[in-house]
Coordinates of C-alpha atoms and ligand atoms in Angstrom, one line a residue:
M1145 CA -28.9 -58.2 -84.6
S1146 CA -29.1 -61.8 -85.7
Q1147 CA -27.1 -63.1 -88.7
A1148 CA -29.9 -64.8 -90.6
G1149 CA -29.8 -68.5 -90.4
S1150 CA -26.9 -69.0 -88.0
A1151 CA -27.5 -67.2 -84.7
G1152 CA -28.6 -69.1 -81.7
I1153 CA -32.2 -68.8 -80.5
P1154 CA -32.8 -68.9 -76.8
F1155 CA -35.8 -70.8 -75.3
L1156 CA -37.0 -67.6 -73.6
D1157 CA -35.8 -64.0 -74.1
L1158 CA -37.5 -61.3 -71.9
T1159 CA -35.7 -58.4 -73.6
D1160 CA -38.6 -57.1 -75.6
V1161 CA -41.3 -57.3 -72.9
T1162 CA -38.9 -55.6 -70.4
E1163 CA -37.7 -52.8 -72.7
A1164 CA -41.3 -52.1 -73.7
V1165 CA -42.1 -50.8 -70.2
R1166 CA -38.7 -49.8 -68.9
E1167 CA -39.2 -46.0 -69.1
E1168 CA -42.7 -46.1 -67.7
V1169 CA -41.8 -48.3 -64.8
L1170 CA -38.8 -46.2 -63.9
R1171 CA -40.9 -43.1 -63.9
E1172 CA -43.7 -44.6 -61.8
W1173 CA -41.1 -46.2 -59.4
A1174 CA -39.7 -42.7 -58.7
G1175 CA -43.2 -41.7 -57.7
V1176 CA -43.4 -44.7 -55.3
L1177 CA -40.1 -43.7 -53.7
D1178 CA -41.6 -40.2 -53.2
S1179 CA -44.8 -41.5 -51.7
R1180 CA -43.1 -44.3 -49.7
A1181 CA -46.2 -46.5 -50.2
F1182 CA -44.3 -49.7 -50.9
V1183 CA -47.0 -52.3 -50.2
G1184 CA -50.6 -51.9 -51.3
G1185 CA -51.9 -48.5 -52.1
G1186 CA -53.5 -47.1 -55.2
A1187 CA -51.3 -48.9 -57.7
V1188 CA -52.3 -52.3 -56.4
A1189 CA -56.0 -51.4 -56.4
R1190 CA -55.8 -50.0 -59.9
F1191 CA -54.1 -53.1 -61.3
E1192 CA -56.5 -55.4 -59.5
S1193 CA -59.5 -53.6 -61.1
R1194 CA -58.0 -53.7 -64.6
F1195 CA -57.0 -57.3 -64.3
A1196 CA -60.5 -58.2 -63.1
D1197 CA -61.8 -56.5 -66.3
L1198 CA -59.6 -58.7 -68.4
C1199 CA -60.9 -61.8 -66.7
A1200 CA -64.6 -60.6 -66.8
T1201 CA -64.8 -61.1 -63.0
T1202 CA -66.0 -58.5 -60.4
E1203 CA -62.8 -58.9 -58.3
A1204 CA -59.1 -59.5 -58.5
I1205 CA -56.9 -59.9 -55.4
G1206 CA -53.2 -59.4 -55.9
T1207 CA -51.0 -62.0 -54.1
A1208 CA -47.3 -62.6 -53.7
N1209 CA -47.2 -65.4 -56.3
G1210 CA -49.4 -67.8 -58.2
T1211 CA -48.9 -70.7 -55.8
D1212 CA -50.3 -68.6 -52.9
A1213 CA -53.2 -67.6 -55.1
L1214 CA -54.2 -71.2 -55.5
H1215 CA -53.5 -72.0 -51.9
L1216 CA -55.6 -69.1 -50.7
I1217 CA -58.6 -70.1 -52.9
L1218 CA -58.5 -73.7 -51.6
R1219 CA -58.1 -72.5 -48.0
A1220 CA -61.0 -70.1 -48.4
L1221 CA -63.1 -73.0 -49.6
D1222 CA -62.6 -74.6 -46.1
L1223 CA -61.4 -77.9 -47.3
G1224 CA -60.8 -80.4 -44.4
P1225 CA -58.5 -83.3 -43.9
G1226 CA -59.5 -86.2 -46.2
D1227 CA -61.3 -83.8 -48.6
E1228 CA -60.1 -84.5 -52.2
V1229 CA -59.3 -82.1 -55.0
V1230 CA -59.1 -83.6 -58.5
V1231 CA -56.1 -82.4 -60.4
P1232 CA -54.5 -83.5 -63.7
A1233 CA -51.2 -85.2 -63.1
N1234 CA -49.3 -83.4 -65.9
T1235 CA -49.3 -79.9 -64.4
F1236 CA -46.6 -77.7 -62.8
V1237 CA -46.0 -79.0 -59.3
A1238 CA -47.5 -75.8 -57.7
T1239 CA -51.1 -76.9 -58.5
V1240 CA -50.6 -80.1 -56.4
E1241 CA -48.5 -78.4 -53.8
A1242 CA -51.3 -75.8 -53.1
I1243 CA -53.8 -78.6 -52.6
V1244 CA -51.6 -80.4 -50.0
L1245 CA -50.7 -77.0 -48.3
A1246 CA -54.4 -76.3 -48.0
G1247 CA -54.8 -79.5 -46.1
A1248 CA -56.6 -81.5 -48.8
R1249 CA -55.7 -84.6 -50.8
P1250 CA -54.9 -84.5 -54.5
R1251 CA -56.9 -87.0 -56.5
F1252 CA -54.9 -87.4 -59.7
A1253 CA -56.7 -87.5 -63.1
D1254 CA -55.3 -88.5 -66.5
V1255 CA -55.7 -86.2 -69.5
D1256 CA -56.8 -86.3 -73.2
P1257 CA -54.0 -87.6 -75.4
D1258 CA -54.3 -84.8 -78.0
S1259 CA -54.7 -81.7 -75.9
L1260 CA -53.1 -83.0 -72.7
L1261 CA -56.1 -81.3 -70.9
L1262 CA -58.7 -82.6 -68.5
T1263 CA -62.0 -83.8 -70.1
P1264 CA -65.5 -84.1 -68.5
A1265 CA -65.3 -87.9 -68.7
L1266 CA -61.9 -88.1 -67.0
L1267 CA -63.1 -85.7 -64.3
E1268 CA -66.2 -87.7 -63.8
E1269 CA -64.1 -90.9 -63.4
A1270 CA -61.9 -89.2 -60.8
I1271 CA -64.7 -87.9 -58.5
T1272 CA -65.4 -89.8 -55.3
P1273 CA -67.7 -89.1 -52.4
R1274 CA -64.8 -87.2 -50.7
T1275 CA -64.2 -84.9 -53.7
R1276 CA -64.9 -81.2 -52.9
A1277 CA -63.2 -79.4 -55.8
V1278 CA -61.3 -79.8 -59.0
A1279 CA -58.3 -77.7 -60.1
V1280 CA -58.7 -77.3 -63.8
V1281 CA -55.3 -76.3 -65.4
H1282 CA -55.2 -74.3 -68.7
L1283 CA -52.0 -76.0 -69.5
Y1284 CA -49.6 -74.2 -72.0
G1285 CA -52.2 -71.4 -72.3
Q1286 CA -54.9 -73.4 -74.0
M1287 CA -58.4 -73.9 -72.6
P1288 CA -60.2 -77.2 -71.9
D1289 CA -63.9 -77.4 -72.4
V1290 CA -64.6 -75.5 -69.2
P1291 CA -68.4 -75.2 -69.6
A1292 CA -68.6 -78.9 -69.9
L1293 CA -66.3 -79.4 -66.9
R1294 CA -68.5 -76.9 -65.0
A1295 CA -71.6 -79.0 -65.8
V1296 CA -69.9 -82.0 -64.2
T1297 CA -68.9 -80.0 -61.0
D1298 CA -72.3 -78.4 -60.7
R1299 CA -74.0 -81.8 -61.0
H1300 CA -71.7 -83.2 -58.2
G1301 CA -72.0 -80.0 -56.1
I1302 CA -68.2 -79.5 -56.0
A1303 CA -66.1 -76.3 -56.7
L1304 CA -64.3 -75.7 -60.0
V1305 CA -61.1 -73.8 -59.4
E1306 CA -59.1 -72.6 -62.4
D1307 CA -55.3 -72.7 -62.5
A1308 CA -54.9 -70.0 -65.1
A1309 CA -51.3 -69.4 -64.3
Q1310 CA -50.4 -69.9 -68.0
A1311 CA -53.5 -68.4 -69.6
H1312 CA -53.7 -64.6 -69.2
G1313 CA -56.2 -63.5 -71.8
A1314 CA -57.1 -66.9 -73.1
T1315 CA -60.8 -67.5 -73.9
W1316 CA -63.3 -70.3 -74.5
A1317 CA -66.0 -69.3 -76.9
G1318 CA -65.1 -65.7 -76.3
R1319 CA -65.3 -65.9 -72.5
P1320 CA -62.0 -65.3 -70.6
A1321 CA -60.0 -67.8 -68.6
G1322 CA -60.7 -67.0 -64.9
S1323 CA -64.4 -66.4 -65.3
F1324 CA -65.6 -70.1 -65.3
G1325 CA -64.9 -71.3 -61.9
V1326 CA -65.7 -70.2 -58.3
A1327 CA -62.3 -68.5 -58.5
A1328 CA -59.1 -68.7 -60.6
A1329 CA -55.4 -68.3 -59.8
F1330 CA -52.9 -66.4 -62.0
S1331 CA -49.1 -66.3 -61.7
F1332 CA -47.1 -63.3 -62.8
Y1333 CA -43.8 -65.0 -62.6
P1334 CA -41.5 -63.1 -65.0
G1335 CA -41.7 -65.8 -67.8
K1336 CA -45.5 -66.0 -67.8
N1337 CA -47.5 -64.2 -70.6
L1338 CA -48.0 -61.3 -68.1
G1339 CA -44.9 -61.3 -66.0
A1340 CA -43.7 -59.0 -63.1
F1341 CA -40.1 -58.0 -62.3
G1342 CA -40.1 -60.7 -59.6
D1343 CA -42.8 -62.9 -58.1
A1344 CA -46.5 -61.9 -58.1
G1345 CA -49.9 -63.5 -58.6
A1346 CA -53.6 -62.9 -58.3
V1347 CA -56.9 -64.5 -57.5
V1348 CA -59.9 -63.5 -59.6
T1349 CA -63.5 -64.3 -58.6
S1350 CA -67.0 -62.9 -58.9
D1351 CA -68.1 -64.3 -55.5
A1352 CA -68.0 -61.3 -53.2
R1353 CA -67.9 -63.4 -50.0
L1354 CA -65.0 -65.5 -51.2
A1355 CA -63.2 -62.4 -52.4
G1356 CA -63.6 -60.8 -48.9
R1357 CA -62.2 -63.9 -47.2
I1358 CA -59.2 -64.2 -49.6
R1359 CA -58.5 -60.4 -49.3
A1360 CA -58.4 -60.8 -45.5
M1361 CA -56.4 -64.1 -45.6
R1362 CA -53.6 -62.7 -47.9
D1363 CA -53.1 -60.0 -45.2
H1364 CA -52.7 -61.9 -42.0
G1365 CA -56.5 -62.5 -41.7
R1366 CA -57.2 -58.9 -41.1
V1367 CA -61.0 -58.3 -41.2
D1368 CA -63.3 -55.2 -41.0
G1369 CA -60.4 -52.9 -42.0
G1370 CA -58.8 -53.3 -38.6
H1371 CA -55.0 -53.4 -38.4
H1372 CA -55.2 -55.6 -35.3
E1373 CA -58.4 -57.5 -36.2
H1374 CA -57.1 -60.9 -37.2
G1375 CA -60.4 -62.6 -37.5
L1376 CA -59.2 -65.4 -39.9
L1377 CA -56.2 -67.6 -40.1
G1378 CA -54.2 -65.8 -42.7
M1379 CA -50.8 -65.5 -44.2
N1380 CA -48.7 -62.7 -45.7
S1381 CA -49.2 -62.9 -49.5
R1382 CA -49.6 -59.3 -50.5
L1383 CA -48.8 -57.8 -53.9
D1384 CA -45.9 -55.3 -53.9
T1385 CA -46.6 -51.8 -55.2
V1386 CA -43.7 -52.0 -57.6
Q1387 CA -44.9 -55.2 -59.1
A1388 CA -48.4 -53.7 -59.5
L1389 CA -46.9 -50.9 -61.5
V1390 CA -45.0 -53.2 -63.8
L1391 CA -48.1 -55.4 -64.3
D1392 CA -50.3 -52.4 -65.1
A1393 CA -47.8 -51.2 -67.7
K1394 CA -47.5 -54.6 -69.3
L1395 CA -51.3 -55.3 -69.1
R1396 CA -51.9 -52.7 -71.9
R1397 CA -49.5 -54.6 -74.1
L1398 CA -50.8 -58.1 -73.3
P1399 CA -53.3 -58.3 -76.2
E1400 CA -50.6 -57.4 -78.7
W1401 CA -48.1 -59.9 -77.2
N1402 CA -50.7 -62.7 -77.1
S1403 CA -51.6 -62.1 -80.8
R1404 CA -47.9 -62.3 -81.6
R1405 CA -47.7 -65.6 -79.8
R1406 CA -50.7 -66.8 -81.8
A1407 CA -49.0 -65.8 -85.1
L1408 CA -45.8 -67.7 -84.0
A1409 CA -47.9 -70.7 -83.1
S1410 CA -49.5 -70.7 -86.6
A1411 CA -46.0 -70.5 -88.1
Y1412 CA -44.8 -73.4 -86.1
R1413 CA -48.0 -75.4 -86.9
A1414 CA -47.7 -74.7 -90.6
L1415 CA -44.1 -76.1 -90.8
L1416 CA -43.8 -78.8 -88.1
D1417 CA -44.4 -82.3 -89.5
P1418 CA -47.6 -83.5 -87.8
E1419 CA -46.5 -87.1 -88.1
L1420 CA -43.0 -86.6 -86.6
A1421 CA -43.5 -83.7 -84.2
P1422 CA -47.2 -83.0 -83.6
V1423 CA -48.0 -79.8 -81.8
V1424 CA -50.2 -80.4 -78.7
A1425 CA -53.8 -79.9 -80.0
E1426 CA -55.9 -76.9 -79.3
L1427 CA -59.6 -77.6 -78.9
P1428 CA -62.0 -75.8 -81.3
G1429 CA -63.6 -73.6 -78.6
S1430 CA -60.3 -72.4 -77.2
Q1431 CA -58.5 -69.2 -78.3
G1432 CA -55.3 -70.0 -76.4
V1433 CA -52.4 -67.7 -75.6
H1434 CA -49.6 -70.1 -76.2
H1435 CA -47.6 -69.6 -73.0
L1436 CA -45.6 -72.6 -74.3
L1437 CA -45.4 -74.2 -77.8
V1438 CA -45.2 -77.9 -77.1
V1439 CA -44.6 -80.7 -79.6
R1440 CA -44.4 -84.4 -78.9
V1441 CA -41.4 -86.3 -80.3
R1442 CA -39.9 -89.8 -79.8
E1443 CA -36.4 -89.8 -78.5
R1444 CA -37.0 -86.3 -77.0
D1445 CA -33.7 -86.0 -75.3
R1446 CA -31.8 -86.7 -78.5
V1447 CA -33.9 -84.2 -80.4
R1448 CA -33.1 -81.6 -77.7
S1449 CA -29.4 -82.2 -78.0
A1450 CA -29.6 -81.9 -81.8
L1451 CA -31.3 -78.6 -81.5
A1452 CA -28.9 -77.4 -78.8
A1453 CA -26.0 -78.2 -81.2
H1454 CA -27.6 -75.5 -83.5
G1455 CA -27.9 -73.1 -80.6
I1456 CA -31.6 -73.6 -80.2
G1457 CA -32.8 -73.5 -76.6
T1458 CA -35.7 -75.8 -75.6
G1459 CA -37.6 -76.8 -72.4
V1460 CA -39.6 -79.7 -71.0
H1461 CA -42.9 -79.0 -69.4
Y1462 CA -43.0 -81.4 -67.6
P1463 CA -40.8 -84.5 -67.5
T1464 CA -42.2 -86.0 -64.3
P1465 CA -46.0 -86.1 -63.7
C1466 CA -46.8 -85.0 -60.2
H1467 CA -48.0 -88.4 -59.0
R1468 CA -44.4 -89.7 -59.6
M1469 CA -42.9 -87.0 -57.3
A1470 CA -41.8 -88.1 -53.9
P1471 CA -44.1 -85.8 -51.8
Y1472 CA -47.2 -86.8 -53.8
A1473 CA -46.6 -90.4 -54.9
G1474 CA -48.7 -91.6 -51.9
Y1475 CA -51.8 -90.0 -53.4
A1476 CA -51.6 -92.0 -56.7
H1477 CA -54.5 -94.4 -56.9
A1478 CA -54.5 -95.5 -60.6
P1479 CA -52.2 -95.7 -63.6
L1480 CA -52.1 -92.5 -65.6
P1481 CA -50.7 -93.6 -68.9
V1482 CA -51.3 -90.5 -70.9
A1483 CA -49.6 -88.2 -68.4
E1484 CA -46.7 -90.6 -68.1
R1485 CA -46.2 -90.8 -71.9
A1486 CA -46.5 -87.1 -72.2
G1487 CA -43.7 -86.7 -69.7
R1488 CA -41.4 -88.7 -72.0
E1489 CA -42.4 -87.0 -75.2
V1490 CA -43.1 -83.3 -74.6
L1491 CA -40.7 -80.7 -75.9
S1492 CA -41.2 -76.9 -75.6
L1493 CA -39.8 -74.8 -78.4
P1494 CA -38.9 -71.1 -78.2
M1495 CA -42.0 -69.0 -77.8
Y1496 CA -42.1 -65.3 -76.7
P1497 CA -43.3 -62.0 -78.2
G1498 CA -39.7 -61.0 -79.3
L1499 CA -39.2 -64.2 -81.3
G1500 CA -39.2 -63.6 -85.1
I1501 CA -41.5 -65.6 -87.4
A1502 CA -38.5 -66.5 -89.5
E1503 CA -36.7 -67.8 -86.3
A1504 CA -39.8 -70.0 -85.4
E1505 CA -39.7 -71.3 -89.0
R1506 CA -36.0 -72.1 -88.7
V1507 CA -36.6 -73.9 -85.4
A1508 CA -39.5 -75.9 -86.9
A1509 CA -37.4 -77.0 -89.9
L1510 CA -34.6 -78.1 -87.5
V1511 CA -37.1 -80.1 -85.4
N1512 CA -38.4 -81.9 -88.5
E1513 CA -34.8 -82.6 -89.7
S1514 CA -33.6 -83.9 -86.3
V1515 CA -36.6 -86.2 -85.9
T1516 CA -36.2 -87.6 -89.4
R1517 CA -32.5 -88.1 -89.0
G1518 CA -33.1 -90.1 -85.8
A1519 CA -35.6 -92.3 -87.5
V1520 CA -33.2 -93.1 -90.4
A1521 CA -30.1 -93.7 -88.2
Ligands
PLP546 C1 -46.4 -70.8 -62.8 C2 -47.4 -71.7 -62.4 C3 -48.0 -71.8 -61.1 C4 -47.3 -71.1 -59.9 O1 -47.1 -69.8 -60.0 P1 -45.9 -69.1 -59.1 O2 -46.2 -67.7 -59.3 O3 -44.6 -69.6 -59.7 O4 -46.1 -69.5 -57.7 C5 -49.0 -72.6 -60.9 N1 -49.6 -73.4 -61.8 C6 -49.1 -73.4 -63.1 C7 -49.8 -74.2 -64.1 C8 -48.0 -72.6 -63.4 O5 -47.5 -72.6 -64.6

């Protein structure tokens, strides 16, 4: 398809991961139309059980999206007004949004300059007597030192919640993302490592009581199996049957897709100049799944334009740390220099299972070249 060396390379291309399941999904979808079970049903329960296995938890609860999954976890923890949840400032806005929607206050933390992830020391610093939980983000699909973070939360008697929206299948010392906290939230937005054909998400947990509450709360607070027993303040955040079918079909391919991402990440690392465009570091215990391949460059916007001129698509995750966004600025309590600098420097390069190794190498060479050119000019 591509003329070697000259064709454009999009930032994200979902062709391969869509075509891989097209026939299977269309076949299963016909079965759903025959059964008319459009919400819930066997397909959802089947996917939930398989996804819980991936995460080494006893339960998974499908939701309408990843933001709701986080929101439901925090609501189920019964946070009250004035209760604080520590959160790294350099995350996707949804992590912070969910904290505020759950009625709590975000307490912004800065991050490690190499991995851009939360550290035990930075967490410890951010904790106050009002802190009830921390939302640990496995940003870009890499894992922070979760056992060490958990030691801090256990010592303070606060809940560790994982935002694993970018980390399906990632592990720390062989143990899967989602299994370290009281509960974890996943997103199946189409561009995520495991993506639906629309919006979808899930909570995973091995706490049966918490799971029961979240299961009820995602379905209008229905308890005890009664259609009209609304025993909890709930919401409607169920997982559609059709999305469960898509996710189930894709789940089988996830290990292969994640190893493809790892191979691409190695190719990028081998070629990108560590002085000019360092790749965001992965900690030794982490076997990440490279949801995004992020480098740091000076004059990021100029480098982006230079790549665009060669037909290379890029992204920025994320230009504005959450404590600088209008709805959340009031919660900022201290300068967060690492998060702010990251916002100016981060650049996300093409990364998806259908990307060729030679294409990644071409992108890496062009990044080196455009950074050097800028330095000389
Ligand atoms: C995608 C994402 C979410 C939100 O998921 P949605 O399904 O889009 O609601 C939350 N946190 C992070 C880190 C994400 O990347």
